[in-house]
Short mmCIF file of C-alpha atoms and ligand atoms in Angstrom, two decimals:
data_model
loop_
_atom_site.label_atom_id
_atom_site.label_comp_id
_atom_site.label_asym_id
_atom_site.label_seq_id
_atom_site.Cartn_x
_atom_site.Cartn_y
_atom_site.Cartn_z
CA UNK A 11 95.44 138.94 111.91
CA UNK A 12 93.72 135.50 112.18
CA UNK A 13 96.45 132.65 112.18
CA UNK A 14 96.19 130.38 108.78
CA UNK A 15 94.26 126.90 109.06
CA UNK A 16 95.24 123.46 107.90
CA UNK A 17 91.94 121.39 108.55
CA UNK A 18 92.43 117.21 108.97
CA UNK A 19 90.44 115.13 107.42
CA UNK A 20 87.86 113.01 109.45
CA UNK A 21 89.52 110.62 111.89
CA UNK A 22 92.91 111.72 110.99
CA UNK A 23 93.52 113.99 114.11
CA UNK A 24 94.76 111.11 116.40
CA UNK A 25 98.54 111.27 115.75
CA UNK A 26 98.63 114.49 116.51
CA UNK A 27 97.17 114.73 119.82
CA UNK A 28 99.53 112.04 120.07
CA UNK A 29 102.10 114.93 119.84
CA UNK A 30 103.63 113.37 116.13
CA UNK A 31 104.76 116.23 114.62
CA UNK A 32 104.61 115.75 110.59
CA UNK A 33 101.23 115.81 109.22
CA UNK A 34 101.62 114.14 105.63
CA UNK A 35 99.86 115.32 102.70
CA UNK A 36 97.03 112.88 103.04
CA UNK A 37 95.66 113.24 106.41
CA UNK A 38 94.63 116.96 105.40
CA UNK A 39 91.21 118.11 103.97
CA UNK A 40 91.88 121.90 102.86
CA UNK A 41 93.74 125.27 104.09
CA UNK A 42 91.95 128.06 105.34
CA UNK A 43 92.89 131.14 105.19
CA UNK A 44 95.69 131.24 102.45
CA UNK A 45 99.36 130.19 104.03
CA UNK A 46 102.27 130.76 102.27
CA UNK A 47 104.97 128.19 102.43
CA UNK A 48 106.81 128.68 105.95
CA UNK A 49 103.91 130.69 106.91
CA UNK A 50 102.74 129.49 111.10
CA UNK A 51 99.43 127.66 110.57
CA UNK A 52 97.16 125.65 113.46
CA UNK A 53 96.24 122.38 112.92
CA UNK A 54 92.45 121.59 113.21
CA UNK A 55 90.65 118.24 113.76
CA UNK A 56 87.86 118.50 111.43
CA UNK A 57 85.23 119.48 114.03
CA UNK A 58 87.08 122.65 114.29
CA UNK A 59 89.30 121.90 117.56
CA UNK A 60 92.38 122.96 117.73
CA UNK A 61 95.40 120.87 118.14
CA UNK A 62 98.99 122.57 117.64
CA UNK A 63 101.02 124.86 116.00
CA UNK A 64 103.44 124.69 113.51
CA UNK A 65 105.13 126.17 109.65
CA UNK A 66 103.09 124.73 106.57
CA UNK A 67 105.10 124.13 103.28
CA UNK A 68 103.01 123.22 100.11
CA UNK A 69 106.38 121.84 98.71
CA UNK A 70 107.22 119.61 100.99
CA UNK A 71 106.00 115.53 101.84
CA UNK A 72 105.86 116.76 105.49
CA UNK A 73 103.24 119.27 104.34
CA UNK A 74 103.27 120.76 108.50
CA UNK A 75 106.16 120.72 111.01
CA UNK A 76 104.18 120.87 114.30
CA UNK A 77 105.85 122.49 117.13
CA UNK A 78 103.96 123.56 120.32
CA UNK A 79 100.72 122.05 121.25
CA UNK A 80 100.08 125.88 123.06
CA UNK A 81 97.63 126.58 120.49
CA UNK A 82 97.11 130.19 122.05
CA UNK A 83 100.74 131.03 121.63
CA UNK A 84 102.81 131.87 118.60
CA UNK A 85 105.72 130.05 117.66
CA UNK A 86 108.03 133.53 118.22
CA UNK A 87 111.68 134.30 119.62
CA UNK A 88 110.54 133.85 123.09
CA UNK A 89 109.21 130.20 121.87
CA UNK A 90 112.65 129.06 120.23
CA UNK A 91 114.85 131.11 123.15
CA UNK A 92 112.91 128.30 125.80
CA UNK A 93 113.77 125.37 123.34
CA UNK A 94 117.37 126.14 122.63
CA UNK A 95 117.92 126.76 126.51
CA UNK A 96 115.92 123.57 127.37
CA UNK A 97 118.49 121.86 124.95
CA UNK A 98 121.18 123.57 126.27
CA UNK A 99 120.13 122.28 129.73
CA UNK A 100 120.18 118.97 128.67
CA UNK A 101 123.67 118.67 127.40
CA UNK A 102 125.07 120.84 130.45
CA UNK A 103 123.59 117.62 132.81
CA UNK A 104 125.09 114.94 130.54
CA UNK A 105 128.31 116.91 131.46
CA UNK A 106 128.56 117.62 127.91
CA UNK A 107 129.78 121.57 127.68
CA UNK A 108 133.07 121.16 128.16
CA UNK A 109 134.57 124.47 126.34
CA UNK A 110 137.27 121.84 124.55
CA UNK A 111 134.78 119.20 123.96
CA UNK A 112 132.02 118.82 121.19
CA UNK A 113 127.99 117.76 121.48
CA UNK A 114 124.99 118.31 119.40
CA UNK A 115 123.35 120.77 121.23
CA UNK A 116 119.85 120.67 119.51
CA UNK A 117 118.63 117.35 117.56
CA UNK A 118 115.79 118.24 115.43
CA UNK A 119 112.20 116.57 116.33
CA UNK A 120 114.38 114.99 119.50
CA UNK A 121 114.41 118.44 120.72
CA UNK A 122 111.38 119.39 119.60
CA UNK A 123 112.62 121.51 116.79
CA UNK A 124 111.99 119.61 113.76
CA UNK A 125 114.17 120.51 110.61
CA UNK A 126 117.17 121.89 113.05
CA UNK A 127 120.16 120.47 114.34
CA UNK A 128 122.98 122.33 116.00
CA UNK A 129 126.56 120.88 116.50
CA UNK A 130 128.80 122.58 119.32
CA UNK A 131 132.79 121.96 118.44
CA UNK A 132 134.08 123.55 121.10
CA UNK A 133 133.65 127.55 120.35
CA UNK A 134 131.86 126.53 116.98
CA UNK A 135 128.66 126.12 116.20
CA UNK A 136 127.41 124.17 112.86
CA UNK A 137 123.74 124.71 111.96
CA UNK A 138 122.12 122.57 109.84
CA UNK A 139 118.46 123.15 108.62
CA UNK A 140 116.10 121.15 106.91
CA UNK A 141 112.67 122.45 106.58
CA UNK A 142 111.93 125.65 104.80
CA UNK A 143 109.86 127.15 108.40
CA UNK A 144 113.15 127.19 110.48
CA UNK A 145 115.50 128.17 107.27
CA UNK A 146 112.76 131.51 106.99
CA UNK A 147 113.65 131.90 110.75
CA UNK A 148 116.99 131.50 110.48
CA UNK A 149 117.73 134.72 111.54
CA UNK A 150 116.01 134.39 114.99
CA UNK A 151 117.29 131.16 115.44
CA UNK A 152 120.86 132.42 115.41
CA UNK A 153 120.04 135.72 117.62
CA UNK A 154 118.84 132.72 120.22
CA UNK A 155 122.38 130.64 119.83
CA UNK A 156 124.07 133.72 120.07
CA UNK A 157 121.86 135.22 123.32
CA UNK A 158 122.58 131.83 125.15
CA UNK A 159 125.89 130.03 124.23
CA UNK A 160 127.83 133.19 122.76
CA UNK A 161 129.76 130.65 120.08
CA UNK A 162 133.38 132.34 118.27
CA UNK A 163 131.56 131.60 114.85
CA UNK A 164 128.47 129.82 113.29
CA UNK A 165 128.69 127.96 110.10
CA UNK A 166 125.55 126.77 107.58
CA UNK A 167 125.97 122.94 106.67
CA UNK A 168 123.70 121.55 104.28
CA UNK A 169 123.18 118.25 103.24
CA UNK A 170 122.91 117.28 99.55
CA UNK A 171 119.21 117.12 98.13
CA UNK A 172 117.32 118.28 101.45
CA UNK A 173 117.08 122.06 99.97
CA UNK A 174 115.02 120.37 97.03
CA UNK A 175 113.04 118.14 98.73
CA UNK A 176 111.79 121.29 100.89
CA UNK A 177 111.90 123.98 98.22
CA UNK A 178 114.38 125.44 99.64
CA UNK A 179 118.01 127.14 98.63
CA UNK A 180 120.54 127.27 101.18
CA UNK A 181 124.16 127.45 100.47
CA UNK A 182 127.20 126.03 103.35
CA UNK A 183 129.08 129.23 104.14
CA UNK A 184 129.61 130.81 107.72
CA UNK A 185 126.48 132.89 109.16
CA UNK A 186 127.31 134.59 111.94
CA UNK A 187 131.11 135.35 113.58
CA UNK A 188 134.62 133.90 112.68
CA UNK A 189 134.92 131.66 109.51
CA UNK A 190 136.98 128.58 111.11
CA UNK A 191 140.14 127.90 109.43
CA UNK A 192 141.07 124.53 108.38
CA UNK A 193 140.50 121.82 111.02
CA UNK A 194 140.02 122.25 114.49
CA UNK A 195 140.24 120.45 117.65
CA UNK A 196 137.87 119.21 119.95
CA UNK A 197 138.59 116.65 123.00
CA UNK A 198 136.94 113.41 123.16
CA UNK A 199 137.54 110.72 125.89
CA UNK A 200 141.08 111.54 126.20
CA UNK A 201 142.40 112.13 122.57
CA UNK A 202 142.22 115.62 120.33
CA UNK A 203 140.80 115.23 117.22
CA UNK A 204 140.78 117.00 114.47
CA UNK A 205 137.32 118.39 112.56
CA UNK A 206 136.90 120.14 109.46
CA UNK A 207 133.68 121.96 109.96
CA UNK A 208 133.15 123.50 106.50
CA UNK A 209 134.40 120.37 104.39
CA UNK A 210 133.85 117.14 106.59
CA UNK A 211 131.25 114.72 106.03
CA UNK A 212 127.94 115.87 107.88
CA UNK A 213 128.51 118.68 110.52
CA UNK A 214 131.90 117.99 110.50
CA UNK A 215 132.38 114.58 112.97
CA UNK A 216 130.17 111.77 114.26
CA UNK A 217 128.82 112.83 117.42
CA UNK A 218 126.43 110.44 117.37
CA UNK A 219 129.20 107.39 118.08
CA UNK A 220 130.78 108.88 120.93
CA UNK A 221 129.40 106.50 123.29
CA UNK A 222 130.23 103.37 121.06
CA UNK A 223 133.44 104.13 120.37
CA UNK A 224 133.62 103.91 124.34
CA UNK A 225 132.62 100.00 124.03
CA UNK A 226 134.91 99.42 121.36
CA UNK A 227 137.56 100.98 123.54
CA UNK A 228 136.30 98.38 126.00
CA UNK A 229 136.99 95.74 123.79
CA UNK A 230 140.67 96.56 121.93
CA UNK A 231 143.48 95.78 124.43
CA UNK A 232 145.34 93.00 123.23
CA UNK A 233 143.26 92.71 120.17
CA UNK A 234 144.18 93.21 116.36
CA UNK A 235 141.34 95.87 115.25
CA UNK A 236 139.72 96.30 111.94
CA UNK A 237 137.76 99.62 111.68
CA UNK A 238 135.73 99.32 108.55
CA UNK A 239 134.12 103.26 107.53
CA UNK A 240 136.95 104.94 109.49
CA UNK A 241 135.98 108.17 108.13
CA UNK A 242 138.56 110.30 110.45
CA UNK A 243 139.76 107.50 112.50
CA UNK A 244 137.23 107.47 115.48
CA UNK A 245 136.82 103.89 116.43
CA UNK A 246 140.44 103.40 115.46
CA UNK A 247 141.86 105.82 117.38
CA UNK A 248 139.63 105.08 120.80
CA UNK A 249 141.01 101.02 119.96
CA UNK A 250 144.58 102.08 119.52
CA UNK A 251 144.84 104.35 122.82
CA UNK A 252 143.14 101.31 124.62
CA UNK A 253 146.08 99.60 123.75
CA UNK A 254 145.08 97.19 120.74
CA UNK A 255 148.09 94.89 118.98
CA UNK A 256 147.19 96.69 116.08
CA UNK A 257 145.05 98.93 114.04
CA UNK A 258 143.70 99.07 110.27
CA UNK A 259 141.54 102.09 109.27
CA UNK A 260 139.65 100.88 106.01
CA UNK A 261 137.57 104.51 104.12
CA UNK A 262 136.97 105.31 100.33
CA UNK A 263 137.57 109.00 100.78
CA UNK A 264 141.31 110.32 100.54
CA UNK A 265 139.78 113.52 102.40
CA UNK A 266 138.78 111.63 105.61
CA UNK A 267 141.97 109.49 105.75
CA UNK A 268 143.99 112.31 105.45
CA UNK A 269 142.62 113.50 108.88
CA UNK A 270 142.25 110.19 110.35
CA UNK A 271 146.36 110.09 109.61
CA UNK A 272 146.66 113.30 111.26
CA UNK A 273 144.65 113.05 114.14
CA UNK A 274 146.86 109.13 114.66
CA UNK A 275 149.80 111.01 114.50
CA UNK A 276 148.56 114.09 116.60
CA UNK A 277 147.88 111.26 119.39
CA UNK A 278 150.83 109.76 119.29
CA UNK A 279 148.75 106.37 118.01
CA UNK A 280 149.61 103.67 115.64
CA UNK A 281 147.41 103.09 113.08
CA UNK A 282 147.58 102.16 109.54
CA UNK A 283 145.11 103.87 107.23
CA UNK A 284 144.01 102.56 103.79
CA UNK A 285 142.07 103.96 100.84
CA UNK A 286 139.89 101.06 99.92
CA UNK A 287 136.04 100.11 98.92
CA UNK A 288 135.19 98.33 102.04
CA UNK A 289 133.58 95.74 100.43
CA UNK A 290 135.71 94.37 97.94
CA UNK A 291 138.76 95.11 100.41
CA UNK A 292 137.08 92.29 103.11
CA UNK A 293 136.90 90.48 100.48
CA UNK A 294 140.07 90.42 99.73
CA UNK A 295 141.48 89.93 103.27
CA UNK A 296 139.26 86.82 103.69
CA UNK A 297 140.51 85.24 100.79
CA UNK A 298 144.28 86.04 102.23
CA UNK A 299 143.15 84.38 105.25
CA UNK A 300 143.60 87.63 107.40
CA UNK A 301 141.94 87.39 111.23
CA UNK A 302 140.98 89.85 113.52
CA UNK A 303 140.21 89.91 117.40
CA UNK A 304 137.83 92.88 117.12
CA UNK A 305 135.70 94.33 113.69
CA UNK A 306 133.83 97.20 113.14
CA UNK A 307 131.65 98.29 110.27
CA UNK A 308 130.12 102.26 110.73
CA UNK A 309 128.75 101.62 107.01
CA UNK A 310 127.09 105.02 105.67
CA UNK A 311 123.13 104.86 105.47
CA UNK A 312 121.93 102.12 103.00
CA UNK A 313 118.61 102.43 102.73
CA UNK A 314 117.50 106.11 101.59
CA UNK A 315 114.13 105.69 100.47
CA UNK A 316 111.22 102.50 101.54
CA UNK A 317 111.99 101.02 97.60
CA UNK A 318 115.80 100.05 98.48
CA UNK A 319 115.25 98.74 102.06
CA UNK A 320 115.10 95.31 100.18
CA UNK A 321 118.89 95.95 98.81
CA UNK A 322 120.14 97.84 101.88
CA UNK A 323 119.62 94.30 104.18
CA UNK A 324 121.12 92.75 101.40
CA UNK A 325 123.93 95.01 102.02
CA UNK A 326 124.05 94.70 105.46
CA UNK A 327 123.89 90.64 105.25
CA UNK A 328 126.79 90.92 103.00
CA UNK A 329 128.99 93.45 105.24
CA UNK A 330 128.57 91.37 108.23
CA UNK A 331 129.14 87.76 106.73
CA UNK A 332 132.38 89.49 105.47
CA UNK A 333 133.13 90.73 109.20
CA UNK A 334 132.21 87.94 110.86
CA UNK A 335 134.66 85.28 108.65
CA UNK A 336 137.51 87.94 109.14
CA UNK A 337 137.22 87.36 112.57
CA UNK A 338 139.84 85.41 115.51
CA UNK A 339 137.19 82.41 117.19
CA UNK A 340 135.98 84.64 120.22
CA UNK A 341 136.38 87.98 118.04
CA UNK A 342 133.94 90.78 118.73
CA UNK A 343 132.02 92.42 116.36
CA UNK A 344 130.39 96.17 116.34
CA UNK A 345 127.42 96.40 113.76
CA UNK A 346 126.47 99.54 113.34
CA UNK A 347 123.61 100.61 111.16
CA UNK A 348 122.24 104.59 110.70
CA UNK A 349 119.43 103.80 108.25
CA UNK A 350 116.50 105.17 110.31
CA UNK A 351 113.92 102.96 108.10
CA UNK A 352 115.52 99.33 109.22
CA UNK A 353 115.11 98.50 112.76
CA UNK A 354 117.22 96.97 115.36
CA UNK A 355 115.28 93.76 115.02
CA UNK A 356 115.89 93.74 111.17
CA UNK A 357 119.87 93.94 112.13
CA UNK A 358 119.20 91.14 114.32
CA UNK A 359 117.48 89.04 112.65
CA UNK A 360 120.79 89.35 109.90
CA UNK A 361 122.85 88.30 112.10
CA UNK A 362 121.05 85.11 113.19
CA UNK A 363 121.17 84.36 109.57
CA UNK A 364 124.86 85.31 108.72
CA UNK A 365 125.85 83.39 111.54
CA UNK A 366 123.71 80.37 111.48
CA UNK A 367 125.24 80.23 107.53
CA UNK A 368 128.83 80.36 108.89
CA UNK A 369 127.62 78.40 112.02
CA UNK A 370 128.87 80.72 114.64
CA UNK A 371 127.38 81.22 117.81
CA UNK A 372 126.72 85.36 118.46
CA UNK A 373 126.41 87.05 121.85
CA UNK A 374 125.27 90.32 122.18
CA UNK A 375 127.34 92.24 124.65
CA UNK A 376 125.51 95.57 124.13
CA UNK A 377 122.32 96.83 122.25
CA UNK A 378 122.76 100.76 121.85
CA UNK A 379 121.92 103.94 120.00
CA UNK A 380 123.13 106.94 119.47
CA UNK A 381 124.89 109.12 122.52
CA UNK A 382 122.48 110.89 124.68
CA UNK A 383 122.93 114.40 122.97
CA UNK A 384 121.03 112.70 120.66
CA UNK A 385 117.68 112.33 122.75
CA UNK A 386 114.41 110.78 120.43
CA UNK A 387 111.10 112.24 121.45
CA UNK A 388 108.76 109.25 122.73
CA UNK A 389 105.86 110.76 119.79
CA UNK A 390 108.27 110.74 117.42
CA UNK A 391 109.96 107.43 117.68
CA UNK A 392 111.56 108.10 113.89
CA UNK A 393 113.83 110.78 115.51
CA UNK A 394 116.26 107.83 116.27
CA UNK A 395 118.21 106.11 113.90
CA UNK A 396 121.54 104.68 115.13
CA UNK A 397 121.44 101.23 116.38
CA UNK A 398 124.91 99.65 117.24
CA UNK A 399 125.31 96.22 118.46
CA UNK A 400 128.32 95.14 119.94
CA UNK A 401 128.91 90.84 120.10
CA UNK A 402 131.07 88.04 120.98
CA UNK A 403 130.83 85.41 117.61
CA UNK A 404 132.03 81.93 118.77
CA UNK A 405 133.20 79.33 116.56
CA UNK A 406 130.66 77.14 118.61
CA UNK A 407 129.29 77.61 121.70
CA UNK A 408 131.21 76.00 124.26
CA UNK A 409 133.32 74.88 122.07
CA UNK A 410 136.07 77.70 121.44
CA UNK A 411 138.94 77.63 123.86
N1 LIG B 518 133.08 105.33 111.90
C1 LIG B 518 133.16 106.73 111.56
C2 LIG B 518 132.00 107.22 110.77
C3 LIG B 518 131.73 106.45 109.48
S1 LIG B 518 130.76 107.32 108.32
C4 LIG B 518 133.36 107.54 112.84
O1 LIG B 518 133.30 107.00 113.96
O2 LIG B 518 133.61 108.74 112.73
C5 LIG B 518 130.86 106.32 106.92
C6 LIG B 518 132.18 106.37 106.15
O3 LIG B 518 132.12 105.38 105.15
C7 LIG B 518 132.47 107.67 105.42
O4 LIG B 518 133.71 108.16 105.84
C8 LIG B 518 132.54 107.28 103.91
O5 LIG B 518 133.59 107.95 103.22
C9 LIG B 518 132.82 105.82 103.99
N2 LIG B 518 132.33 104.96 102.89
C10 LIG B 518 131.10 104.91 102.37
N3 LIG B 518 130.97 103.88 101.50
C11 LIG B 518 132.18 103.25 101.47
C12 LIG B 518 132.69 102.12 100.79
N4 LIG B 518 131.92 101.40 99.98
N5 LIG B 518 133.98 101.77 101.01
C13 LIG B 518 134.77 102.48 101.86
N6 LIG B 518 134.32 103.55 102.54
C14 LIG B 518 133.06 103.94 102.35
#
């Protein structure tokens, strides 16, 4: 049977011989031969070339996924077998498949899989899907994970309004194997931590900090440390082993600081958790006069939507004047930021503003991203997100011993 048809409109074909892989809504001028929603479709200029394969979804703002430019070969088992092992390759070079340790094994259009991401905590797999053409392949996508990593158990994450926004109704629950119960451990730089895979925030843990948490380690000896977003402890707990003075863990949710205080405890660390909205808690440590040789702030993603970009820099402006006057002249200060539609020259640019306000001088010691388990594909540049930036704030510049 003759493969479906989504035709371009004139001129609109350049992206995607640029290998992008969402065609929008707009750039299309009409569907030939009926697709269903998750149905495989080729994309063709409007001259009638083809350009690449993917899964059309009439529901959906990303109206095609595309996934192989191959346009003579269907996007089948053998297809997604190559991409998970081509993954899987990756992370085995980073040094990453440690059976105790934890990686994302496939990151969506960064592995050329749009719509799926896999998590790896240690036997366990979480799967999280968010496009309606892998979640009607689900099933062959989980024969592949099986085939090649051969996890204990596989359990379905979702994440809160992605089922509408892609038509889509997929419940968390295990799918394949085990269910696990209650946390787990997984081994990260030298500590065990703790992860609740079927009720922690995302897939369980932030893989994606793993590498900063390395620089704040740099950072903490000697230092009093104030990790802002704790969530379960992560920045914390890398400070604390690396020998900071001392540690406060600021979250809002009595779920994550209950296994931030158990994975302190499990490490023998020091650290002293608090339930508190971040916000009006620095706040209120400013006005107490409280200092701090080293500050983090892992704030959750501000900016959802292009409308509230506006009031998610606002946010961010706020967060770091806050961190910056809580901190010790020659304090550091980790900025993180995981909303994927402000840029690292947006977080920049707030800084130079906070801290020409407070008239501090601001080194940065380190502009980075997410870990490399996180790869973003060069034609899809929006597949990263995480920008961290780790800096020295002097009272003045030569001025501050
Ligand atoms: N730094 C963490 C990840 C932080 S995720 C790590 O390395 O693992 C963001 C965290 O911010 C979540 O745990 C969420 O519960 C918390 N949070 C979101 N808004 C908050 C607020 N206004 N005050 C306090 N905590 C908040």
């Amino acid at each position: 049977m003759a493969i479906a048809q989504v035709v371009l409109l004139p001129k609109k074909a350049r992206p995607f011989y640029g290998r992008h892989p969402w065609v929008f809504p707009g750039a299309i001028s009409h569907l030939e031969g009926g697709p269903e929603d998750g149905d495989e479709v080729l994309l063709v200029a409007h001259g009638g070339q083809a350009i690449a394969r993917g899964f059309y979804n009439s529901q959906s703002k990303l109206r095609v996924r595309l996934y192989s430019w191959e346009t003579e070969q269907s996007i089948d088992r053998t297809f997604f077998h190559a991409r998970i092992t081509a993954a899987v390759r990756l992370r085995a070079s980073l040094g990453l498949m440690d059976p105790a340790g934890a990686c994302r094994i496939i990151n969506s259009e960064g592995d050329g899989l749009s719509g799926l991401t896999v998590d790896r905590f240690g036997p366990w797999l979480t799967i999280q899907i968010t496009s309606l053409g892998i979640a009607r392949r689900k099933g062959m996508v989980i024969e592949c994970l099986l085939d090649i990593l051969h996890p204990r158990g596989i359990y379905l994450r979702t994440e809160k309004g992605v089922g509408q926004l892609e038509g889509m109704d997929l419940r968390d629950g295990p799918v394949w194997g085990e269910e696990p119960k209650g946390p787990i451990r997984i081994k990260e730089a030298g500590l065990e931590i703790f992860v609740h895979l079927t009720e922690g925030q995302k897939t369980g843990y932030y893989l994606d900090q793993r590498d900063n948490r390395q620089w704040v380690a740099r950072l903490a000896q000697g230092r009093s440390v104030l990790d802002a977003f704790c969530y379960s402890g992560g920045f914390g707990l890398h400070a604390a082993k690396a020998m900071a003075k001392s540690v406060v863990g600021l979250d809002q949710s009595e779920g994550a600081l209950e296994l931030a205080r158990k994975n302190a405890t499990h490490n023998g660390l020091g650290i002293e958790f608090h339930k508190a909205e971040v916000f009006g808690e620095l706040a209120k440590r400013k006005e107490a006069g409280e200092k701090y040789g080293l500050v983090i702030l892992d704030p959750p993603k501000f900016a959802r939507s292009r409308g509230s970009v506006e009031e998610a820099l606002s946010g961010y402006r706020r967060l770091q004047s806050l961190g910056m006057e809580l901190l010790e002249p020659d304090g550091f200060l980790v900025v993180c930021c995981c909303s994927g539609l402000i840029t690292m020259e947006q977080l920049e640019e707030i800084v130079h503003q906070v801290a020409s306000t407070l008239k501090r001088e601001v080194q940065i010691l380190g502009r980075t991203g997410a870990a490399p388990d996180h790869p973003i594909s060069i034609t899809c540049p929006e597949s990263g997100y995480l920008k961290c930036l780790t800096m020295r704030v002097l009272d003045k510049l030569g001025n501050s011993d």
